[in-house]
C-alpha cells in the first residue's frame, strides 16, 4: 500500500474531510488532495506531522510493504479489544442517552412533591373549594405517580448496558486516530461542560434565596409553600442539566484513558448513586409518615430543604472518610 492510499485510509478512519486534515496540517485542501491522488508527496516534516496526528509510525507511512500500522499509543495487552471510532462514538452516545434517562428519573423524583405543595398553597390562599384532606390525598397520589414514572426511567437504562460493557469492563486499546479525534472533541466540549456546570451550581446555590427572603417578610403559609416549589424546581432543573453533561465529559475521559480521573470519578458516581437510591425513598417515607400522622402539611414540608442539605453534607462526609481510608 502506497503513501497516498494510507493517508486516505487513516483520514477516513477518524472521519475527517480533506479540509479538516488540511487545517490540522496547516496546509491547503488542494495539498491534501494532491497527496491522496499521488500528484505530489509531502515533505519529511509533513510526514512526521502526519504520523503524530494519526498516531502511527513514520515507517508505516513511508514503507509500502508495511500494510498494518502499530498505534504509538498502544500500551495495553495484546488480547485487549481494539475500539474503532464508530464504537467509541456509540459508547459516548449510549452513555449520554442513559444519563438523560437517569436525569429524567431524578427530576421526577425530586419534583414529585411540587403538585402537593402547589395544591396546599392554593388551599391556604382559599383558591380551591376542596377540603384539606382531599388536597393532601391528591398530592400524595401525585407523589407516588411521579416517583413511579421516575423509577421506570431508571429501569430503562439497562438497555444500554451492553453498549457500555466493552469499554467500561474490559481491557481495550484505541484504533488509529481515535485518540486524536476524541482529544479534539473533548477540547471543544470542555466549554459546554464548564458552562452547564456553572449554571447548575448557581441554581443549587440560589435555590434557597426566594424562600429565605419570603420567610424574612413573614408572609402567609401559602406564599412560603410556593417559594418551596420554586426551590425544589431549581434544584431539579440543576440536576437535570448536570447529569448528562457530566456523563459525556466522563465518557470522553474514559475513551482517552485518563485513568486516574476516570476510575476515581466512576467510583464516586457509583457510590453516590447507591446512596441516593437508599436516601431519597427513605426521606419520602419519613415525609409521608410524618405528614399523614399529623396532617400538618404546612409544617412537614421542612423535611425537603433540610433533607437536601443533609444529603449534600453526607455525600461530602462519605467521600472524605473514603479518602482518609483509601484501603477500605
PDB file of N, CA, C and O in Angstrom, residues 47 61 92 110 120 161 166 175 201 225 249 264 269 277 280 306 317:
ATOM      1  N   UNK A  47       5.434  14.497   6.800  1.00  0.00           N
ATOM      2  CA  UNK A  47       5.313  13.071   7.119  1.00  0.00           C
ATOM      3  C   UNK A  47       5.330  12.882   8.638  1.00  0.00           C
ATOM      4  O   UNK A  47       4.526  12.122   9.206  1.00  0.00           O
ATOM      5  N   UNK A  61       4.099   4.839   7.257  1.00  0.00           N
ATOM      6  CA  UNK A  61       3.743   5.757   6.181  1.00  0.00           C
ATOM      7  C   UNK A  61       4.679   5.642   4.982  1.00  0.00           C
ATOM      8  O   UNK A  61       4.245   5.707   3.829  1.00  0.00           O
ATOM      9  N   UNK A  92     -20.081   6.804  23.717  1.00  0.00           N
ATOM     10  CA  UNK A  92     -20.384   8.128  24.270  1.00  0.00           C
ATOM     11  C   UNK A  92     -21.876   8.428  24.145  1.00  0.00           C
ATOM     12  O   UNK A  92     -22.511   8.911  25.090  1.00  0.00           O
ATOM     13  N   UNK A 110     -37.341  14.180  42.511  1.00  0.00           N
ATOM     14  CA  UNK A 110     -37.109  15.378  43.322  1.00  0.00           C
ATOM     15  C   UNK A 110     -38.315  16.306  43.281  1.00  0.00           C
ATOM     16  O   UNK A 110     -38.713  16.883  44.305  1.00  0.00           O
ATOM     17  N   UNK A 120     -51.508  22.663  48.207  1.00  0.00           N
ATOM     18  CA  UNK A 120     -51.601  23.161  49.577  1.00  0.00           C
ATOM     19  C   UNK A 120     -51.527  24.684  49.621  1.00  0.00           C
ATOM     20  O   UNK A 120     -52.225  25.334  50.401  1.00  0.00           O
ATOM     21  N   UNK A 161     -26.629  -1.153  28.696  1.00  0.00           N
ATOM     22  CA  UNK A 161     -25.528  -1.796  29.417  1.00  0.00           C
ATOM     23  C   UNK A 161     -24.563  -2.524  28.491  1.00  0.00           C
ATOM     24  O   UNK A 161     -23.346  -2.487  28.687  1.00  0.00           O
ATOM     25  N   UNK A 166     -18.108  -3.133  26.961  1.00  0.00           N
ATOM     26  CA  UNK A 166     -16.820  -3.387  26.310  1.00  0.00           C
ATOM     27  C   UNK A 166     -15.754  -2.378  26.744  1.00  0.00           C
ATOM     28  O   UNK A 166     -14.593  -2.739  26.947  1.00  0.00           O
ATOM     29  N   UNK A 175      -8.270   2.428  18.193  1.00  0.00           N
ATOM     30  CA  UNK A 175      -7.847   2.290  16.812  1.00  0.00           C
ATOM     31  C   UNK A 175      -7.073   3.522  16.372  1.00  0.00           C
ATOM     32  O   UNK A 175      -7.002   4.532  17.083  1.00  0.00           O
ATOM     33  N   UNK A 201     -24.555  24.694  39.368  1.00  0.00           N
ATOM     34  CA  UNK A 201     -24.097  25.075  40.707  1.00  0.00           C
ATOM     35  C   UNK A 201     -24.769  26.366  41.160  1.00  0.00           C
ATOM     36  O   UNK A 201     -25.178  26.508  42.324  1.00  0.00           O
ATOM     37  N   UNK A 225     -45.071  28.113  50.815  1.00  0.00           N
ATOM     38  CA  UNK A 225     -45.154  26.849  50.082  1.00  0.00           C
ATOM     39  C   UNK A 225     -44.821  27.052  48.600  1.00  0.00           C
ATOM     40  O   UNK A 225     -44.154  26.208  47.987  1.00  0.00           O
ATOM     41  N   UNK A 249     -18.752  14.127  29.678  1.00  0.00           N
ATOM     42  CA  UNK A 249     -17.368  14.506  29.993  1.00  0.00           C
ATOM     43  C   UNK A 249     -16.600  13.297  30.517  1.00  0.00           C
ATOM     44  O   UNK A 249     -15.443  13.065  30.137  1.00  0.00           O
ATOM     45  N   UNK A 264     -11.534   7.201  39.459  1.00  0.00           N
ATOM     46  CA  UNK A 264     -11.975   7.884  40.668  1.00  0.00           C
ATOM     47  C   UNK A 264     -13.369   8.453  40.496  1.00  0.00           C
ATOM     48  O   UNK A 264     -14.211   8.348  41.387  1.00  0.00           O
ATOM     49  N   UNK A 269     -19.239   8.398  41.458  1.00  0.00           N
ATOM     50  CA  UNK A 269     -20.607   8.439  40.942  1.00  0.00           C
ATOM     51  C   UNK A 269     -21.394   7.214  41.388  1.00  0.00           C
ATOM     52  O   UNK A 269     -22.556   7.322  41.797  1.00  0.00           O
ATOM     53  N   UNK A 277     -30.182   5.994  46.020  1.00  0.00           N
ATOM     54  CA  UNK A 277     -31.250   5.001  45.904  1.00  0.00           C
ATOM     55  C   UNK A 277     -31.826   4.657  47.279  1.00  0.00           C
ATOM     56  O   UNK A 277     -33.031   4.420  47.433  1.00  0.00           O
ATOM     57  N   UNK A 280     -33.226   8.865  49.186  1.00  0.00           N
ATOM     58  CA  UNK A 280     -34.419   9.616  48.790  1.00  0.00           C
ATOM     59  C   UNK A 280     -35.729   8.858  49.036  1.00  0.00           C
ATOM     60  O   UNK A 280     -36.706   9.465  49.504  1.00  0.00           O
ATOM     61  N   UNK A 306     -34.282  20.586  54.434  1.00  0.00           N
ATOM     62  CA  UNK A 306     -33.335  20.008  55.394  1.00  0.00           C
ATOM     63  C   UNK A 306     -32.724  18.733  54.831  1.00  0.00           C
ATOM     64  O   UNK A 306     -31.511  18.496  54.933  1.00  0.00           O
ATOM     65  N   UNK A 317     -19.186  14.000  53.449  1.00  0.00           N
ATOM     66  CA  UNK A 317     -18.573  13.261  54.549  1.00  0.00           C
ATOM     67  C   UNK A 317     -18.152  11.865  54.111  1.00  0.00           C
ATOM     68  O   UNK A 317     -17.067  11.389  54.475  1.00  0.00           O
TER      69      UNK A 317
END
